[in-house]
Short mmCIF file of C-alpha atoms in Angstrom, two decimals:
data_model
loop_
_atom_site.label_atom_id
_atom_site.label_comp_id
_atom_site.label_asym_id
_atom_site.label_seq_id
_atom_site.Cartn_x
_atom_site.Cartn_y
_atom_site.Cartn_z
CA UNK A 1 134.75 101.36 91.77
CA UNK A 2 133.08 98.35 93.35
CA UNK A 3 129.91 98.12 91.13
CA UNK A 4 128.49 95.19 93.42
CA UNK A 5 124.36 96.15 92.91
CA UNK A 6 124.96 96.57 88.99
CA UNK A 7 126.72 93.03 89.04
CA UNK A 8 123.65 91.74 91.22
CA UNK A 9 120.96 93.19 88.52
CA UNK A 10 123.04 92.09 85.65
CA UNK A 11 122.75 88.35 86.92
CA UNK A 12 119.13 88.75 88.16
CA UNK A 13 118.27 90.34 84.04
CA UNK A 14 119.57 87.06 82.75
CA UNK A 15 118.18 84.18 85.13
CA UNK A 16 115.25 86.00 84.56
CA UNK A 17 115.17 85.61 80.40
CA UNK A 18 116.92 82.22 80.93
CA UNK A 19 113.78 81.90 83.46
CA UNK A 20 111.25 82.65 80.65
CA UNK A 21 110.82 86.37 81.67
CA UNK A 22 109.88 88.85 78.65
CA UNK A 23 113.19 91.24 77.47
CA UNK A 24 112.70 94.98 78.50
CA UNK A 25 114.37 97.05 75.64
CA UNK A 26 114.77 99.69 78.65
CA UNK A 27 117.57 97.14 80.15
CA UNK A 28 118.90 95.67 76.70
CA UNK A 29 119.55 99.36 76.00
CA UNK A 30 120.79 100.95 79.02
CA UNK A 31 123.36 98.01 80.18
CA UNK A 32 126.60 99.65 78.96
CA UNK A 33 129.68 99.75 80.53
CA UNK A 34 129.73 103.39 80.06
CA UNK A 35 126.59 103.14 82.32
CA UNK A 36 127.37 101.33 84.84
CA UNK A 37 128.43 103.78 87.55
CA UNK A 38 125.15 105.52 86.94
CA UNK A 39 123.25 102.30 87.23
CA UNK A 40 125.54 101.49 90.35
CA UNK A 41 124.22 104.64 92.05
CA UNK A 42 120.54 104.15 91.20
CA UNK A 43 120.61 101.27 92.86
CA UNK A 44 122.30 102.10 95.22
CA UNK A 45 119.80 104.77 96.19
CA UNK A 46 116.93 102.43 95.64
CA UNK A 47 118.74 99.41 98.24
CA UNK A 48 119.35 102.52 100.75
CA UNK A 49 115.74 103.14 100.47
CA UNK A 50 114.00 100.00 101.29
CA UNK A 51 116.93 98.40 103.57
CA UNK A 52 118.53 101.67 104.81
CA UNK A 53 121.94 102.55 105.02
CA UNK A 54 125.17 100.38 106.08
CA UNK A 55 128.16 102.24 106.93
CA UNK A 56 130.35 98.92 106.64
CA UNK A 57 128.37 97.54 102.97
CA UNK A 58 127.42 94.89 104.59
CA UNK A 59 123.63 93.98 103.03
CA UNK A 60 122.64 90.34 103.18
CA UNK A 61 123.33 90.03 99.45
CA UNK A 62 120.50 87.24 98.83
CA UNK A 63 118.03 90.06 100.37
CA UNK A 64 119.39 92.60 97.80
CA UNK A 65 118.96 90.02 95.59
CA UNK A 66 115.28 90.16 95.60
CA UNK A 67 114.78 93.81 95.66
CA UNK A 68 116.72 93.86 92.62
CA UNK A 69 114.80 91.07 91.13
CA UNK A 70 111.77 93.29 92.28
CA UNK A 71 113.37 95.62 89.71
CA UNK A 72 113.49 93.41 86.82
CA UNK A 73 110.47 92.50 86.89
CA UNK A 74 108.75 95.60 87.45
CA UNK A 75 110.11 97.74 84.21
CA UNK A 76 108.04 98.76 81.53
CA UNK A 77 109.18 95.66 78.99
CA UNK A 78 108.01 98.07 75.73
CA UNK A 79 109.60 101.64 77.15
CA UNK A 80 113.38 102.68 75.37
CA UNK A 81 112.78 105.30 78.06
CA UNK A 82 116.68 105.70 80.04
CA UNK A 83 117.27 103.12 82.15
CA UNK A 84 118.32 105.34 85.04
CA UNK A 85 115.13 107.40 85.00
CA UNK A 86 113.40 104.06 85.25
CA UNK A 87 115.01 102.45 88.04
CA UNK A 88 114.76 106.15 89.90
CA UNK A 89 110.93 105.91 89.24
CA UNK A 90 110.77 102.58 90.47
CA UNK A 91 112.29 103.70 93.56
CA UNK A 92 109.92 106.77 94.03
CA UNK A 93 106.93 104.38 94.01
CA UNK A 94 108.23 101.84 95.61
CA UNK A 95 108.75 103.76 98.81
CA UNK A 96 105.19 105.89 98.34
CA UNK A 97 103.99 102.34 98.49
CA UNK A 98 104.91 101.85 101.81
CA UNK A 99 104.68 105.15 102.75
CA UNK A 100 100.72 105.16 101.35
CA UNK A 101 100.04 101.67 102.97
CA UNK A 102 101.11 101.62 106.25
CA UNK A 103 99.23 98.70 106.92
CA UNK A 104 100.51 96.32 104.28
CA UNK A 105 104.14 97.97 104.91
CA UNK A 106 103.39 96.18 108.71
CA UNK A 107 102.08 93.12 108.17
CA UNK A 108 104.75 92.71 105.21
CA UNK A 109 107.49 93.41 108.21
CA UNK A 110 105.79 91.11 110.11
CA UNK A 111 105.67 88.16 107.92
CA UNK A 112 109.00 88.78 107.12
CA UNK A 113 109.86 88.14 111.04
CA UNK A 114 107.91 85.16 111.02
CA UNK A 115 110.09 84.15 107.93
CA UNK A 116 113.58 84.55 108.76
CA UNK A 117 116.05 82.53 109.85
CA UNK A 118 116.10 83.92 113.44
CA UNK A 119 112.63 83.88 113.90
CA UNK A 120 112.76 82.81 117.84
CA UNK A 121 108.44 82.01 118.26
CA UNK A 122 108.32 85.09 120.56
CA UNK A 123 105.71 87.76 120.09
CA UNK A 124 106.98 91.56 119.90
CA UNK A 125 111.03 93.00 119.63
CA UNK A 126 111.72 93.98 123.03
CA UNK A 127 115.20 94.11 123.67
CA UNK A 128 116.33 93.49 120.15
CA UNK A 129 117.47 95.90 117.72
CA UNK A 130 116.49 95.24 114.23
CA UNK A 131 116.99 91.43 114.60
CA UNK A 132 114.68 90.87 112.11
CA UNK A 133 115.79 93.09 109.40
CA UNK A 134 118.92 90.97 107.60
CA UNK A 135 117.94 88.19 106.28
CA UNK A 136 117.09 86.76 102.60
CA UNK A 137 114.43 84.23 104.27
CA UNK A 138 111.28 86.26 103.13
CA UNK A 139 110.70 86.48 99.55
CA UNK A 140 108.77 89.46 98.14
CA UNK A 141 107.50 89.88 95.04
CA UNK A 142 106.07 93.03 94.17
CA UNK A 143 103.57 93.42 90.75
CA UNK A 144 103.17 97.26 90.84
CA UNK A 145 100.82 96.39 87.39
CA UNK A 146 98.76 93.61 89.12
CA UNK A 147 99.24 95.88 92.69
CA UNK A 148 99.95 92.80 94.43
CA UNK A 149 102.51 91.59 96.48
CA UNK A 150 103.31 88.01 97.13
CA UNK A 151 105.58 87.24 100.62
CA UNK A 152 107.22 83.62 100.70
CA UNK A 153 109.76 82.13 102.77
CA UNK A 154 113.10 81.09 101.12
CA UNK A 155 112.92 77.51 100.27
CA UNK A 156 116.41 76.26 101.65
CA UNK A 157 116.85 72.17 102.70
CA UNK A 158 117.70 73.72 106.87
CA UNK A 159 114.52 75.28 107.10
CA UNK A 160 110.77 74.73 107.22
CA UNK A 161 108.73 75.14 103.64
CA UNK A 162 105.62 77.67 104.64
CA UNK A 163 102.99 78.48 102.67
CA UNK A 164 102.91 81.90 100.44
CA UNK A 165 101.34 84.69 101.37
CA UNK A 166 99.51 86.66 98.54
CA UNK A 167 98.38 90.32 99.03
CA UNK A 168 95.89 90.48 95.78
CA UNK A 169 95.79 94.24 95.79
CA UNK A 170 97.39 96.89 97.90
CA UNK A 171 94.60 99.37 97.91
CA UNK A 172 92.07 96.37 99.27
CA UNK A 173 94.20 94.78 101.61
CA UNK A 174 95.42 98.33 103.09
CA UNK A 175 91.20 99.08 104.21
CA UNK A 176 90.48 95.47 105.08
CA UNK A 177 93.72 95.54 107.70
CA UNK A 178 92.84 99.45 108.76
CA UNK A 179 89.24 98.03 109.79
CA UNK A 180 90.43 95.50 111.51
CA UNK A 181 92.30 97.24 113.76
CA UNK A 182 90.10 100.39 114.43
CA UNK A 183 87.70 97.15 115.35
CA UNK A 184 90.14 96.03 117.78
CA UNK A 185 90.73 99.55 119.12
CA UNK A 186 86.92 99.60 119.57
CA UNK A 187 86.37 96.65 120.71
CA UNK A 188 86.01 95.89 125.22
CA UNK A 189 87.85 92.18 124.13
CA UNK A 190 91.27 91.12 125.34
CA UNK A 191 92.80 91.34 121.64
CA UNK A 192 92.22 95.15 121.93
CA UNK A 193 96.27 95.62 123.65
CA UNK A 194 95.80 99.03 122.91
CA UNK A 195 93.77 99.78 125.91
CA UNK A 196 96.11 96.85 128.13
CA UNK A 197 98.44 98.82 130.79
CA UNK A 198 101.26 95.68 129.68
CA UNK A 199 101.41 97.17 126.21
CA UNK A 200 101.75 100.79 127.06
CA UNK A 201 105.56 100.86 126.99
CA UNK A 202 105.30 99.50 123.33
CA UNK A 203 104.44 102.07 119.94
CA UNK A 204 101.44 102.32 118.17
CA UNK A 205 102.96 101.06 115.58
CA UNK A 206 105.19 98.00 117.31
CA UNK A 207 101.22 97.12 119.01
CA UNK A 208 99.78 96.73 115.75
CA UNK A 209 102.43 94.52 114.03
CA UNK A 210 102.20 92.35 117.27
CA UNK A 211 98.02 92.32 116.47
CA UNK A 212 99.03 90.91 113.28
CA UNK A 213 101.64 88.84 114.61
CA UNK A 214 99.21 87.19 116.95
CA UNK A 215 96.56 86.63 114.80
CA UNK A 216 98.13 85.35 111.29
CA UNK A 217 99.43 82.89 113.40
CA UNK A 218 95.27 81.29 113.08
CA UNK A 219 95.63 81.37 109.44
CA UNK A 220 95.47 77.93 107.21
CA UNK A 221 97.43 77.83 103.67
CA UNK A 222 94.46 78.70 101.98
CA UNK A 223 93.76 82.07 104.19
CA UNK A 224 97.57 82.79 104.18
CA UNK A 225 96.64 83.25 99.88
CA UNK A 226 93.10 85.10 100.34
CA UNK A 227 94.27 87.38 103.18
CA UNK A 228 91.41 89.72 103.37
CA UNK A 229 89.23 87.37 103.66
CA UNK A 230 91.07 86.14 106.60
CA UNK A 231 91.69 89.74 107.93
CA UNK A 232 87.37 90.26 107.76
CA UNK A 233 86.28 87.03 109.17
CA UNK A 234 88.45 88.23 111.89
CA UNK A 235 86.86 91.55 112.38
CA UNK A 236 83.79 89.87 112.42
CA UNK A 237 84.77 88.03 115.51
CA UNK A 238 85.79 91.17 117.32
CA UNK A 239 82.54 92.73 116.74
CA UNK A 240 80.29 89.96 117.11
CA UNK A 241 77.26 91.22 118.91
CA UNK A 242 76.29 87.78 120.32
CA UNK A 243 79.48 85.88 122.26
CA UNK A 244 80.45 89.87 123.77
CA UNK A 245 76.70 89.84 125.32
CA UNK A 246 76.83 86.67 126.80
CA UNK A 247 77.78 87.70 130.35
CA UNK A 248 78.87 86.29 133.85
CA UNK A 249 78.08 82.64 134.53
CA UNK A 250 75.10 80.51 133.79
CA UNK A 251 73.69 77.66 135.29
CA UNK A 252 73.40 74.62 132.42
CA UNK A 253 72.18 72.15 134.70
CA UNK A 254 73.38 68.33 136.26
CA UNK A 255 75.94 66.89 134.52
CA UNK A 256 78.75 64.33 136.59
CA UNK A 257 76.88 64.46 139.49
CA UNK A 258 78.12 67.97 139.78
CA UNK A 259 76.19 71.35 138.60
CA UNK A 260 77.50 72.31 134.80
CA UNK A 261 77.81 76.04 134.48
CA UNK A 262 78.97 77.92 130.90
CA UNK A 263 80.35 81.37 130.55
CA UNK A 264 82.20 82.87 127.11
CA UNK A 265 85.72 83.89 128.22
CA UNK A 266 87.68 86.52 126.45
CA UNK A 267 91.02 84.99 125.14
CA UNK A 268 94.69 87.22 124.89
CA UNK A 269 95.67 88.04 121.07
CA UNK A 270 98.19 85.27 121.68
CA UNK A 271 95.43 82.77 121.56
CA UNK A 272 93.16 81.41 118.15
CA UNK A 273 90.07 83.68 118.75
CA UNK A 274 88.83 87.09 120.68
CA UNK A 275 86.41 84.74 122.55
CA UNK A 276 85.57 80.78 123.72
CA UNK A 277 83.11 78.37 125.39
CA UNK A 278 83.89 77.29 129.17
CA UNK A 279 82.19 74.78 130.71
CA UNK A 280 82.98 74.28 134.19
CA UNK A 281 81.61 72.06 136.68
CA UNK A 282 81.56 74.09 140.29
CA UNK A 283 81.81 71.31 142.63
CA UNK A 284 84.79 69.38 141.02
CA UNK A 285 85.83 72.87 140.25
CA UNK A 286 87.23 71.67 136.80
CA UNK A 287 86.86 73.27 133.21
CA UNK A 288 86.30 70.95 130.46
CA UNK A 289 88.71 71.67 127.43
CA UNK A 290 88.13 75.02 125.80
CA UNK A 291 85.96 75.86 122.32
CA UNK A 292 87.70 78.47 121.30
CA UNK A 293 85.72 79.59 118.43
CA UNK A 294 84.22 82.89 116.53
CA UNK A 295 81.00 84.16 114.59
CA UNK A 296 80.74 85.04 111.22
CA UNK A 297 77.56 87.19 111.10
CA UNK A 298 78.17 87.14 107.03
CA UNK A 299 77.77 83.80 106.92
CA UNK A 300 75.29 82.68 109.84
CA UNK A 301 78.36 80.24 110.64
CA UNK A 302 80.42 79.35 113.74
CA UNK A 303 84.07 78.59 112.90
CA UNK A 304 86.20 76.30 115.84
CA UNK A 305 89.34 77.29 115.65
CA UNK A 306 90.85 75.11 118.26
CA UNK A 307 89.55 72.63 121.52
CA UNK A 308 92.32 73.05 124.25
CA UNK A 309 92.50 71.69 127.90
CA UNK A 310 91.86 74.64 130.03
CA UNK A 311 94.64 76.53 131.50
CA UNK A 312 93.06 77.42 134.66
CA UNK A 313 92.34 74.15 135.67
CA UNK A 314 94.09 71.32 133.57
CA UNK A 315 92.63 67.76 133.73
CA UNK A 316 90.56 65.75 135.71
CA UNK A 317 91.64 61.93 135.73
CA UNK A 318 88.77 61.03 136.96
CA UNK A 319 86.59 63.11 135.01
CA UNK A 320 88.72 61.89 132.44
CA UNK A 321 88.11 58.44 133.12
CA UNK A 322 84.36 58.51 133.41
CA UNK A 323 84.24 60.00 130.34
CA UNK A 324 86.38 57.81 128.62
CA UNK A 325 84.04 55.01 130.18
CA UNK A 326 80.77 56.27 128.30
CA UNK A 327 81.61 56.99 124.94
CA UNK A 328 81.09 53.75 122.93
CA UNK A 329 84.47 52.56 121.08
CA UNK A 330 83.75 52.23 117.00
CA UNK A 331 85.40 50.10 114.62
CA UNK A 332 87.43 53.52 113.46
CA UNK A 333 88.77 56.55 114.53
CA UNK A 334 89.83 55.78 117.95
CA UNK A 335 92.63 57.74 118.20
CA UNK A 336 90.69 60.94 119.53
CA UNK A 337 90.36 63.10 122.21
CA UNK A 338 87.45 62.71 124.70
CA UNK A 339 87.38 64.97 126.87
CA UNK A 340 87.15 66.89 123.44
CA UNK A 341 84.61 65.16 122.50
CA UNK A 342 82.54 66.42 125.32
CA UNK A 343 82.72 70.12 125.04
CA UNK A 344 81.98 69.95 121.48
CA UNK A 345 78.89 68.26 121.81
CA UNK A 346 78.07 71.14 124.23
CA UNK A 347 78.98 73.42 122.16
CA UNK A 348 77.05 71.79 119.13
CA UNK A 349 73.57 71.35 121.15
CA UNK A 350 74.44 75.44 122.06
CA UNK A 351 75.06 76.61 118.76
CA UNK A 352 72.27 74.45 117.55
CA UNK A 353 69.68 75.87 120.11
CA UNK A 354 71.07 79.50 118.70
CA UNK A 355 69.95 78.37 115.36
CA UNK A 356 73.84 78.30 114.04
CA UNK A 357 74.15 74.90 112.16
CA UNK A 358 76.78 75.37 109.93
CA UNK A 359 80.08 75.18 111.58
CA UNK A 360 84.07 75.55 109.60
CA UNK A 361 86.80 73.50 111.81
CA UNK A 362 90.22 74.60 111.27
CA UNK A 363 92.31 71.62 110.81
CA UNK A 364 96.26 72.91 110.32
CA UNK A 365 97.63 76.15 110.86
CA UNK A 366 100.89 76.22 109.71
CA UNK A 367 102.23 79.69 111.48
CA UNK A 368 101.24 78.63 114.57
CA UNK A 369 102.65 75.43 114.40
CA UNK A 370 106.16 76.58 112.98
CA UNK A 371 105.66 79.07 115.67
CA UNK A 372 105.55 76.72 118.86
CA UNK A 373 108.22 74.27 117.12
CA UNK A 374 109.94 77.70 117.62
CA UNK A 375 109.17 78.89 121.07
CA UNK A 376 109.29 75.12 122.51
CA UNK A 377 112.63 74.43 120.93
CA UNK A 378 110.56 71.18 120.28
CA UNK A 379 113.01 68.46 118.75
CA UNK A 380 112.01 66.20 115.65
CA UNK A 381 110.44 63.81 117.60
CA UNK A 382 108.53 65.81 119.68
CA UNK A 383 107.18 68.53 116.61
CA UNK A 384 105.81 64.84 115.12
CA UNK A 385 104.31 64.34 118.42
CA UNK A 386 102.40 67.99 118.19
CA UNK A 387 101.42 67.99 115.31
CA UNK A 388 99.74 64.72 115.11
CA UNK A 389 97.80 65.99 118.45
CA UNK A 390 96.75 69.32 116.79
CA UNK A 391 95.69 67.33 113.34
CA UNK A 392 95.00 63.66 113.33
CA UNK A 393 93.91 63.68 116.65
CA UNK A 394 91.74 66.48 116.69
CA UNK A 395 89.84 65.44 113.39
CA UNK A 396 89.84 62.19 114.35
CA UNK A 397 87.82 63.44 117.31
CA UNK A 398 84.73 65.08 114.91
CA UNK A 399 84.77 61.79 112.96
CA UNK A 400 84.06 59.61 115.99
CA UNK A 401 81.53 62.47 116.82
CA UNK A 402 79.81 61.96 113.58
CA UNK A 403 79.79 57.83 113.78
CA UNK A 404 77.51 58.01 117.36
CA UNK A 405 75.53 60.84 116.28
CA UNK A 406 72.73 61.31 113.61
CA UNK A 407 72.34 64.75 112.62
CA UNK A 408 75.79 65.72 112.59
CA UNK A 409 77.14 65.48 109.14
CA UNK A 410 80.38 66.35 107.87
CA UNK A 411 79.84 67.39 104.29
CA UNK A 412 83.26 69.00 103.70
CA UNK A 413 86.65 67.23 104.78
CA UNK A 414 89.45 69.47 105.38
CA UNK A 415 91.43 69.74 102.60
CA UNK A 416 93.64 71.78 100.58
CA UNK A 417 91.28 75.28 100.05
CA UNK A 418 88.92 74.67 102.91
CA UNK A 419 88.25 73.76 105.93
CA UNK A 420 86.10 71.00 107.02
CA UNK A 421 82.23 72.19 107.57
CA UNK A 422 80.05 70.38 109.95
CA UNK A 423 76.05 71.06 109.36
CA UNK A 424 73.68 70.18 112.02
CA UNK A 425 70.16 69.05 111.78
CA UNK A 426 67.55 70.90 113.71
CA UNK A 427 67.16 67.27 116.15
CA UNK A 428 70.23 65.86 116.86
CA UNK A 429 69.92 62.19 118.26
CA UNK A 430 73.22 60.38 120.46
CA UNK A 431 73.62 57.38 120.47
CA UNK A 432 74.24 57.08 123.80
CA UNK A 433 72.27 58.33 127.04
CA UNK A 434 75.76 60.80 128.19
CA UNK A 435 75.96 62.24 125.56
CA UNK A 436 72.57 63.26 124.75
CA UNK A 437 72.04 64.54 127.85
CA UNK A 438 74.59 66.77 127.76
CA UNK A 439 73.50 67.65 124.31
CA UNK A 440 70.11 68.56 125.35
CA UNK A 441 71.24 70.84 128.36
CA UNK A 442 72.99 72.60 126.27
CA UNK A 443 70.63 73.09 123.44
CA UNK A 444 67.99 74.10 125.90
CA UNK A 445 70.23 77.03 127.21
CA UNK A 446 71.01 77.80 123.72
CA UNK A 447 67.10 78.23 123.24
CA UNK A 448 67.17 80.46 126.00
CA UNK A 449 69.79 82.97 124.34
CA UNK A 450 67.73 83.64 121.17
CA UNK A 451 68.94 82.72 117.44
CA UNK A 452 70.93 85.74 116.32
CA UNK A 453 69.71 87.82 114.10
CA UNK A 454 72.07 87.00 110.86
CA UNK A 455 71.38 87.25 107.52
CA UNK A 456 72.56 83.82 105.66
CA UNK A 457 74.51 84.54 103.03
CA UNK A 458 77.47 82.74 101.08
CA UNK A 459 81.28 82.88 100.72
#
């Protein structure tokens, strides 16, 4: 009898002592030869559980690999109990795990898409039968003491390191994602697919993994490892009271010889957040690069996500140039964006006039990036290319921001655990006549909206 799984556990017991892992008397008991066919059909029953059946055998043996491992690690190290009985047990929870958190069982399957091998950087499965579902590329390590569960991609010298995901606790994680999406179900925004006629052909349950999809791809390494907190700042966006009651288009005032108008557009799941600032200017008929950005009524805080060119409209060379033209060069930081530069002074003397000073800017998102590396079939040179747009250049952009301003302080750089957090003063002075102009239009209108009603509080 082929006793392939008992082989696999056998070697996965011993790296894990050689690995410093505590014996379990259970195993050092139970690992006879006389057991082995029993132990061969526990696990057995335990791999056909979690990775269903295969009529031919054939199991991506570095995914089995890490179930079994799963195994090891998870046995009572004091019980003499029968070893058997124990990996049966393990089974039995295992599954009423899933089965009991639907939610984490989801996003698990969904980072473990994101994670394999022939991840492709499209959102959904149409077409594709279980594409997904052989490969050894996600890691996950279950803790049924700790009732965590830790997802990580393979580290392999082909593929692309990405940062760990950490589930802290089952129970937690399982409300925080629930809310999240009966927010979205509630919600009148574009992330809400479950109310879109496109989607309708899809399940409940393949809409919701592409909701996760979609959104994790916003997450930094530090959210990726506190994922509830990443999962509620998001359901605070969708049910932000302020940016949803912002409606039609408003009249800013002169800006480019041209009249400046603002609405809040709703973005697609696909995009960083549920809503974002448009500036447009009617005659030229051109929208200045997007702020897409969300509220955090917790926290009294605005967080920018990302500043993109619009799609509607692209660029505006000229616009581009005359802009360009006004903005004073500095002994640093030139390499910036800034066209950029002038929505998020907008958006600064508009958050500002809301009385919102604090504001988080996302720097890297690592998902999203691997993603469009993906979907772009973007070659070395050209990934480089990206990602020094969507980091260096977009920080590089604030800095500037902060060198002809006074009032607008960075006190946190982006770094490893946060973001980078940009306070405003109550008067914010340019240092040059275009720009404070355009920062007082837009702080005016932001008077004109009313300061939210938030209470302050802290992470």
């Amino acid at each position: 009898m082929d006793l392939l799984f008992t082989k696999i556990f056998i070697e996965s017991y011993k790296t894990g002592i050689e690995s410093g892992y505590q014996r379990c008397l259970a195993i050092e008991n139970g690992l006879k030869k006389e057991n082995y066919e029993r132990i061969e059909e526990a696990l057995r029953s335990f791999i056909y559980s979690v990775l269903g059946f295969r009529f031919n055998g054939a199991y991506n043996l570095g995914e089995v690999r890490i179930y079994i491992d799963n195994i090891c690690r998870n046995l009572p190290v004091n019980s003499s109990g029968d070893l058997i009985d124990l990996i049966s047990e393990y089974k039995d929870e295992y599954v009423e795990f899933l089965e009991t958190h639907p939610y984490v069982k989801m996003f698990a399957a969904v980072m473990k898409k994101i994670f394999s091998r022939e991840y492709d950087g499209k959102l959904g499965n149409e077409g594709k039968t279980n594409v997904y579902s052989d490969n050894a590329e996600a890691i996950l390590k279950h803790n049924r003491d700790a009732k965590s569960f830790i997802i990580a991609k393979a580290k392999r010298p082909t593929t692309t390191p990405l940062p760990t995901v950490i589930i802290s606790n089952f129970d937690h994680t399982e409300n925080v994602l629930r809310e999240f999406v009966e927010a979205v179900k509630a919600s009148d925004t574009h992330y809400n697919l479950f109310a879109k006629e496109g989607y309708s052909s899809y399940s409940e349950e393949e809409q919701i993994k592409m909701l996760f999809e979609g959104v994790i791809l916003n997450a930094t390494a530090y959210d990726l490892a506190n994922i509830d907190l990443f999962f509620k700042r998001f359901t605070e966006f969708i049910t932000d009271p302020v940016l949803g009651e912002i409606k039609g288009v408003n009249y800013v005032g002169e800006a480019f010889d041209d009249q400046l108008w603002f609405k809040v557009g709703k973005s697609d799941f696909e995009y960083e957040t549920p809503y974002y600032l448009s500036f447009m200017l009617a005659n030229t008929r051109l929208e200045l690069p997007n702020v897409r950005i969300g509220l955090s009524q917790e926290r009294n805080k605005a967080y920018i996500i990302a500043v993109q060119t619009s799609q509607k409209t692209g660029s505006n060379p000229e616009i581009d140039a005359i802009i360009k033209s006004k903005i004073p060069r500095t002994k640093s930081y030139n390499f910036y964006n800034p066209t950029h530069m002038t929505s998020l002074i907008l958006a600064f003397g508009l958050l500002n006039g809301m009385g919102i000073q604090t504001i988080d800017v996302v720097d890297y998102m690592p998902l999203r990036y691997y993603k469009t590396i993906k979907d772009k079939n973007m070659n070395e040179q050209e990934s480089e290319a990206y990602l020094s747009r969507v980091t260096d250049k977009n920080i590089y952009t604030y800095l500037k921001l902060e060198c002809l301003t006074k009032g607008v302080s960075i006190v946190d750089d982006p770094g490893q655990g946060h973001n980078m957090t940009i306070k405003l003063d109550d008067e914010i002075v340019c240092h040059n006549e275009f720009f404070q102009e355009l920062y007082d239009m837009a702080y005016k209108y932001g008077q004109s909206l009313g300061a939210p009603e938030y209470e302050s509080r802290s992470l």
